[in-house]
PDB file of C-alpha atoms in Angstrom:
ATOM      1  CA  MET A  11       0.000   0.000   0.000  1.00 46.00           C
ATOM      2  CA  ASN A  12       1.366   3.393  -1.006  1.00 61.00           C
ATOM      3  CA  ALA A  13       0.828   5.866   1.814  1.00 73.00           C
ATOM      4  CA  LEU A  14       0.614   9.006  -0.337  1.00 85.00           C
ATOM      5  CA  THR A  15      -2.675  10.870  -0.397  1.00 86.00           C
ATOM      6  CA  ILE A  16      -3.230  12.403  -3.819  1.00 89.00           C
ATOM      7  CA  LEU A  17      -5.560  15.209  -4.834  1.00 87.00           C
ATOM      8  CA  LEU A  18      -6.415  14.582  -8.472  1.00 88.00           C
ATOM      9  CA  ILE A  19      -7.648  17.390 -10.731  1.00 86.00           C
ATOM     10  CA  GLU A  20      -9.026  16.237 -14.079  1.00 83.00           C
ATOM     11  CA  ASP A  21     -10.599  17.931 -17.074  1.00 76.00           C
ATOM     12  CA  GLU A  22     -14.147  17.040 -17.967  1.00 67.00           C
ATOM     13  CA  THR A  23     -12.756  15.203 -20.998  1.00 63.00           C
ATOM     14  CA  ALA A  24     -10.688  12.816 -18.870  1.00 62.00           C
ATOM     15  CA  ASP A  25     -12.088   9.308 -18.572  1.00 65.00           C
ATOM     16  CA  GLN A  26     -11.161   8.852 -14.872  1.00 71.00           C
ATOM     17  CA  LEU A  27      -8.651   6.184 -15.901  1.00 78.00           C
ATOM     18  CA  LEU A  28      -5.902   7.858 -13.868  1.00 83.00           C
ATOM     19  CA  GLU A  29      -7.963   7.691 -10.671  1.00 84.00           C
ATOM     20  CA  LYS A  30      -8.574   3.972 -11.223  1.00 84.00           C
ATOM     21  CA  ILE A  31      -4.869   3.367 -11.874  1.00 85.00           C
ATOM     22  CA  LEU A  32      -3.846   5.233  -8.714  1.00 88.00           C
ATOM     23  CA  ILE A  33      -6.332   3.337  -6.563  1.00 87.00           C
ATOM     24  CA  ALA A  34      -5.275   0.006  -8.100  1.00 86.00           C
ATOM     25  CA  LYS A  35      -1.652   0.842  -7.266  1.00 87.00           C
ATOM     26  CA  GLY A  36      -2.626   1.472  -3.650  1.00 87.00           C
ATOM     27  CA  TYR A  37      -2.564   5.259  -3.545  1.00 89.00           C
ATOM     28  CA  SER A  38      -5.201   7.102  -1.594  1.00 86.00           C
ATOM     29  CA  VAL A  39      -7.072   9.512  -3.846  1.00 86.00           C
ATOM     30  CA  ALA A  40      -8.432  12.109  -1.412  1.00 77.00           C
ATOM     31  CA  SER A  41     -10.620  13.780  -3.954  1.00 67.00           C
ATOM     32  CA  THR A  42     -11.117  13.864  -7.654  1.00 69.00           C
ATOM     33  CA  ALA A  43     -11.961  17.431  -8.455  1.00 65.00           C
ATOM     34  CA  MET A  44     -13.109  19.024 -11.629  1.00 65.00           C
ATOM     35  CA  PRO A  45     -11.096  21.998 -12.856  1.00 57.00           C
ATOM     36  CA  GLU A  46     -13.591  24.617 -11.739  1.00 63.00           C
ATOM     37  CA  ALA A  47     -13.168  23.547  -8.095  1.00 69.00           C
ATOM     38  CA  ASN A  48     -11.205  25.771  -5.722  1.00 79.00           C
ATOM     39  CA  ILE A  49      -7.908  23.895  -5.705  1.00 80.00           C
ATOM     40  CA  GLN A  50      -6.408  26.028  -2.943  1.00 79.00           C
ATOM     41  CA  SER A  51      -9.168  25.171  -0.477  1.00 78.00           C
ATOM     42  CA  LEU A  52      -9.217  21.517  -1.559  1.00 78.00           C
ATOM     43  CA  VAL A  53      -5.512  21.233  -0.744  1.00 80.00           C
ATOM     44  CA  ALA A  54      -5.994  23.026   2.576  1.00 75.00           C
ATOM     45  CA  ASN A  55      -9.023  20.932   3.576  1.00 75.00           C
ATOM     46  CA  ASN A  56      -7.597  17.524   2.682  1.00 75.00           C
ATOM     47  CA  ASP A  57      -4.495  15.774   3.911  1.00 79.00           C
ATOM     48  CA  THR A  58      -3.062  16.170   0.442  1.00 83.00           C
ATOM     49  CA  GLU A  59       0.519  14.998   0.062  1.00 89.00           C
ATOM     50  CA  LEU A  60       0.682  15.255  -3.721  1.00 91.00           C
ATOM     51  CA  LEU A  61      -1.276  17.274  -6.260  1.00 91.00           C
ATOM     52  CA  MET A  62      -1.819  15.642  -9.641  1.00 91.00           C
ATOM     53  CA  PHE A  63      -3.418  17.144 -12.722  1.00 89.00           C
ATOM     54  CA  ASN A  64      -4.743  15.242 -15.745  1.00 87.00           C
ATOM     55  CA  ILE A  65      -5.621  18.120 -18.046  1.00 86.00           C
ATOM     56  CA  ASP A  66      -5.256  19.539 -21.532  1.00 85.00           C
ATOM     57  CA  SER A  67      -3.246  22.611 -20.515  1.00 85.00           C
ATOM     58  CA  PRO A  68      -2.059  23.972 -17.141  1.00 87.00           C
ATOM     59  CA  LYS A  69      -2.374  27.620 -18.214  1.00 87.00           C
ATOM     60  CA  LYS A  70      -5.499  28.279 -16.168  1.00 84.00           C
ATOM     61  CA  TYR A  71      -3.838  26.776 -13.075  1.00 85.00           C
ATOM     62  CA  PHE A  72      -0.651  28.866 -12.963  1.00 87.00           C
ATOM     63  CA  GLN A  73      -2.096  31.181 -10.309  1.00 85.00           C
ATOM     64  CA  ASP A  74      -3.145  28.233  -8.103  1.00 85.00           C
ATOM     65  CA  ILE A  75       0.228  26.528  -8.560  1.00 86.00           C
ATOM     66  CA  ALA A  76       2.116  29.708  -7.625  1.00 86.00           C
ATOM     67  CA  TYR A  77      -0.110  30.260  -4.577  1.00 86.00           C
ATOM     68  CA  LEU A  78       0.366  26.681  -3.385  1.00 86.00           C
ATOM     69  CA  ASN A  79       4.144  26.818  -3.853  1.00 86.00           C
ATOM     70  CA  ARG A  80       4.260  29.918  -1.642  1.00 85.00           C
ATOM     71  CA  ASN A  81       1.695  28.986   0.999  1.00 85.00           C
ATOM     72  CA  HIS A  82       1.245  25.223   0.966  1.00 87.00           C
ATOM     73  CA  PRO A  83       4.148  23.618  -0.903  1.00 90.00           C
ATOM     74  CA  LEU A  84       3.671  20.029  -2.000  1.00 92.00           C
ATOM     75  CA  PRO A  85       4.845  17.798  -4.847  1.00 93.00           C
ATOM     76  CA  MET A  86       2.958  18.365  -8.111  1.00 93.00           C
ATOM     77  CA  ILE A  87       2.610  16.266 -11.241  1.00 93.00           C
ATOM     78  CA  ILE A  88       0.879  17.380 -14.411  1.00 91.00           C
ATOM     79  CA  PHE A  89      -0.227  15.103 -17.227  1.00 90.00           C
ATOM     80  CA  ALA A  90      -1.176  17.326 -20.155  1.00 89.00           C
ATOM     81  CA  THR A  91      -1.297  17.655 -23.903  1.00 88.00           C
ATOM     82  CA  ASP A  92       0.116  21.199 -24.078  1.00 89.00           C
ATOM     83  CA  ASP A  93       3.731  20.985 -25.225  1.00 89.00           C
ATOM     84  CA  THR A  94       4.298  24.622 -26.134  1.00 91.00           C
ATOM     85  CA  PRO A  95       7.695  25.965 -24.985  1.00 92.00           C
ATOM     86  CA  ASN A  96       6.120  28.895 -23.127  1.00 92.00           C
ATOM     87  CA  THR A  97       3.918  26.563 -21.058  1.00 91.00           C
ATOM     88  CA  ILE A  98       6.833  24.271 -20.272  1.00 90.00           C
ATOM     89  CA  ASP A  99       8.972  27.257 -19.205  1.00 90.00           C
ATOM     90  CA  GLN A 100       6.231  28.487 -16.864  1.00 89.00           C
ATOM     91  CA  ILE A 101       5.765  24.996 -15.404  1.00 88.00           C
ATOM     92  CA  ILE A 102       9.486  24.701 -14.679  1.00 86.00           C
ATOM     93  CA  LYS A 103       9.541  28.152 -13.046  1.00 85.00           C
ATOM     94  CA  ALA A 104       6.495  27.208 -10.971  1.00 85.00           C
ATOM     95  CA  GLY A 105       8.421  24.282  -9.485  1.00 83.00           C
ATOM     96  CA  VAL A 106       6.231  21.439 -10.739  1.00 88.00           C
ATOM     97  CA  GLY A 107       8.002  18.137 -10.058  1.00 88.00           C
ATOM     98  CA  ALA A 108       6.929  16.364 -13.229  1.00 90.00           C
ATOM     99  CA  TYR A 109       5.275  17.553 -16.425  1.00 91.00           C
ATOM    100  CA  VAL A 110       4.348  14.653 -18.666  1.00 90.00           C
ATOM    101  CA  VAL A 111       3.071  15.437 -22.150  1.00 89.00           C
ATOM    102  CA  ASN A 112       0.884  12.809 -23.836  1.00 83.00           C
ATOM    103  CA  GLY A 113       2.343  10.075 -21.674  1.00 74.00           C
ATOM    104  CA  LEU A 114      -0.075   8.487 -19.259  1.00 76.00           C
ATOM    105  CA  GLU A 115       1.418   4.992 -19.139  1.00 78.00           C
ATOM    106  CA  ILE A 116       0.385   2.722 -16.279  1.00 80.00           C
ATOM    107  CA  GLY A 117       3.859   1.263 -15.795  1.00 82.00           C
ATOM    108  CA  ARG A 118       5.473   4.678 -15.322  1.00 87.00           C
ATOM    109  CA  ILE A 119       3.089   6.120 -12.713  1.00 89.00           C
ATOM    110  CA  ASP A 120       5.075   4.952  -9.667  1.00 90.00           C
ATOM    111  CA  SER A 121       8.415   6.207 -10.986  1.00 91.00           C
ATOM    112  CA  ILE A 122       6.894   9.562 -12.009  1.00 91.00           C
ATOM    113  CA  ILE A 123       5.459   9.970  -8.507  1.00 92.00           C
ATOM    114  CA  HIS A 124       8.749   8.996  -6.825  1.00 92.00           C
ATOM    115  CA  ILE A 125      10.737  11.419  -9.004  1.00 92.00           C
ATOM    116  CA  ALA A 126       8.292  14.275  -8.332  1.00 92.00           C
ATOM    117  CA  VAL A 127       8.431  13.659  -4.574  1.00 92.00           C
ATOM    118  CA  ALA A 128      12.244  13.441  -4.612  1.00 93.00           C
ATOM    119  CA  ARG A 129      12.530  16.683  -6.617  1.00 92.00           C
ATOM    120  CA  PHE A 130      10.132  18.378  -4.226  1.00 93.00           C
ATOM    121  CA  LYS A 131      12.122  17.275  -1.167  1.00 93.00           C
ATOM    122  CA  GLU A 132      15.372  18.446  -2.754  1.00 94.00           C
ATOM    123  CA  ARG A 133      13.841  21.819  -3.676  1.00 91.00           C
ATOM    124  CA  GLN A 134      12.487  22.248  -0.128  1.00 92.00           C
ATOM    125  CA  GLN A 135      15.884  21.405   1.339  1.00 95.00           C
ATOM    126  CA  LEU A 136      17.562  23.979  -0.907  1.00 94.00           C
ATOM    127  CA  LYS A 137      14.912  26.535   0.025  1.00 92.00           C
ATOM    128  CA  ASN A 138      15.497  25.876   3.751  1.00 94.00           C
ATOM    129  CA  GLU A 139      19.267  26.167   3.325  1.00 97.00           C
ATOM    130  CA  LEU A 140      18.824  29.459   1.480  1.00 96.00           C
ATOM    131  CA  GLU A 141      16.624  30.805   4.292  1.00 95.00           C
ATOM    132  CA  LYS A 142      19.211  29.776   6.899  1.00 95.00           C
ATOM    133  CA  THR A 143      21.971  31.438   4.894  1.00 96.00           C
ATOM    134  CA  LYS A 144      19.951  34.645   4.537  1.00 96.00           C
ATOM    135  CA  SER A 145      19.233  34.615   8.264  1.00 94.00           C
ATOM    136  CA  LYS A 146      22.905  34.136   9.127  1.00 95.00           C
ATOM    137  CA  LEU A 147      23.908  36.939   6.756  1.00 96.00           C
ATOM    138  CA  GLU A 148      21.330  39.267   8.314  1.00 95.00           C
ATOM    139  CA  GLU A 149      22.586  38.355  11.790  1.00 95.00           C
ATOM    140  CA  ARG A 150      26.159  39.004  10.674  1.00 95.00           C
ATOM    141  CA  LYS A 151      25.169  42.455   9.380  1.00 96.00           C
ATOM    142  CA  LEU A 152      23.500  43.250  12.702  1.00 95.00           C
ATOM    143  CA  VAL A 153      26.546  42.106  14.677  1.00 95.00           C
ATOM    144  CA  ASP A 154      28.858  44.201  12.492  1.00 95.00           C
ATOM    145  CA  ARG A 155      26.614  47.233  12.903  1.00 95.00           C
ATOM    146  CA  ALA A 156      26.448  46.756  16.691  1.00 95.00           C
ATOM    147  CA  LYS A 157      30.228  46.326  16.846  1.00 95.00           C
ATOM    148  CA  GLY A 158      30.569  49.589  14.924  1.00 94.00           C
ATOM    149  CA  ILE A 159      28.376  51.345  17.467  1.00 94.00           C
ATOM    150  CA  LEU A 160      30.447  49.987  20.375  1.00 93.00           C
ATOM    151  CA  ILE A 161      33.696  50.957  18.657  1.00 94.00           C
ATOM    152  CA  LYS A 162      32.430  54.472  17.987  1.00 93.00           C
ATOM    153  CA  THR A 163      30.736  55.148  21.333  1.00 91.00           C
ATOM    154  CA  ARG A 164      32.923  53.180  23.739  1.00 91.00           C
ATOM    155  CA  GLY A 165      36.284  53.253  21.992  1.00 92.00           C
ATOM    156  CA  PHE A 166      36.497  49.446  21.821  1.00 93.00           C
ATOM    157  CA  THR A 167      38.647  47.544  19.388  1.00 93.00           C
ATOM    158  CA  GLU A 168      36.800  45.262  16.979  1.00 93.00           C
ATOM    159  CA  ASP A 169      37.714  42.195  19.066  1.00 94.00           C
ATOM    160  CA  ASP A 170      36.624  43.892  22.298  1.00 93.00           C
ATOM    161  CA  ALA A 171      33.322  44.920  20.721  1.00 94.00           C
ATOM    162  CA  TYR A 172      32.623  41.375  19.525  1.00 95.00           C
ATOM    163  CA  HIS A 173      33.550  39.806  22.872  1.00 94.00           C
ATOM    164  CA  THR A 174      31.387  42.358  24.695  1.00 94.00           C
ATOM    165  CA  LEU A 175      28.418  41.524  22.454  1.00 95.00           C
ATOM    166  CA  ARG A 176      29.007  37.824  22.942  1.00 95.00           C
ATOM    167  CA  LYS A 177      29.284  38.137  26.729  1.00 94.00           C
ATOM    168  CA  LEU A 178      26.145  40.279  26.938  1.00 93.00           C
ATOM    169  CA  ALA A 179      24.258  37.732  24.831  1.00 95.00           C
ATOM    170  CA  MET A 180      25.472  34.842  26.969  1.00 95.00           C
ATOM    171  CA  ASP A 181      24.645  36.661  30.221  1.00 95.00           C
ATOM    172  CA  ARG A 182      21.093  37.259  28.991  1.00 94.00           C
ATOM    173  CA  ASN A 183      20.788  33.803  27.400  1.00 96.00           C
ATOM    174  CA  ILE A 184      19.934  35.195  23.963  1.00 95.00           C
ATOM    175  CA  ALA A 185      21.482  34.874  20.517  1.00 93.00           C
ATOM    176  CA  ILE A 186      24.240  37.292  19.597  1.00 94.00           C
ATOM    177  CA  GLY A 187      22.080  38.575  16.731  1.00 93.00           C
ATOM    178  CA  GLU A 188      19.323  39.452  19.185  1.00 94.00           C
ATOM    179  CA  MET A 189      21.839  41.219  21.426  1.00 94.00           C
ATOM    180  CA  ALA A 190      23.093  43.150  18.399  1.00 95.00           C
ATOM    181  CA  LYS A 191      19.506  44.270  17.682  1.00 94.00           C
ATOM    182  CA  ASN A 192      19.219  45.459  21.295  1.00 93.00           C
ATOM    183  CA  VAL A 193      22.463  47.461  21.068  1.00 93.00           C
ATOM    184  CA  ILE A 194      21.317  49.022  17.784  1.00 94.00           C
ATOM    185  CA  ALA A 195      17.923  49.881  19.257  1.00 93.00           C
ATOM    186  CA  MET A 196      19.507  51.430  22.328  1.00 92.00           C
ATOM    187  CA  ALA A 197      21.866  53.499  20.173  1.00 90.00           C
ATOM    188  CA  GLU A 198      18.866  54.726  18.158  1.00 90.00           C
ATOM    189  CA  LEU A 199      17.095  55.747  21.372  1.00 88.00           C
ATOM    190  CA  LEU A 200      20.111  57.683  22.639  1.00 85.00           C
ATOM    191  CA  LYS A 201      20.592  59.704  19.430  1.00 77.00           C
TER     192      LYS A 201
END
């Protein structure tokens, strides 16, 4: 039994073959929605772990896909007939894990799902690493600014300013970045 819960969005022209294949392969299909359904609320109201489309073209879903990638990221797979370069470029930029054109083959479903989930996990890991890096850079800027204030107002050397910040942070049991914010705020008050 495959533990993934899939929200399936299909065009009216689809013959519901994909839903039957997924169920036969042991996937849980949370809901089969028609394209006019509110995809954002369907994802939010179901325990959706993967979003799958079986449609002619994803053009009318770009807004939903972008919203979900920002607010409720999850692996996405699109089976479609639209192979125009512009559509493919937009799908890649949107972060869709798999875009399969005219290729709904029963034997490939599991591998397509596994690849989409793996790509999603890798993209999320990269996104998390980027956020950590940005946070560390911001903290570093704050520490440098606070050190500058201590050097200017107290006559400290750069090492003395850093060690003072570090000691103050340790004494108060807070991060050095938070202590730097406090020093900056205090300097702003005393201007």
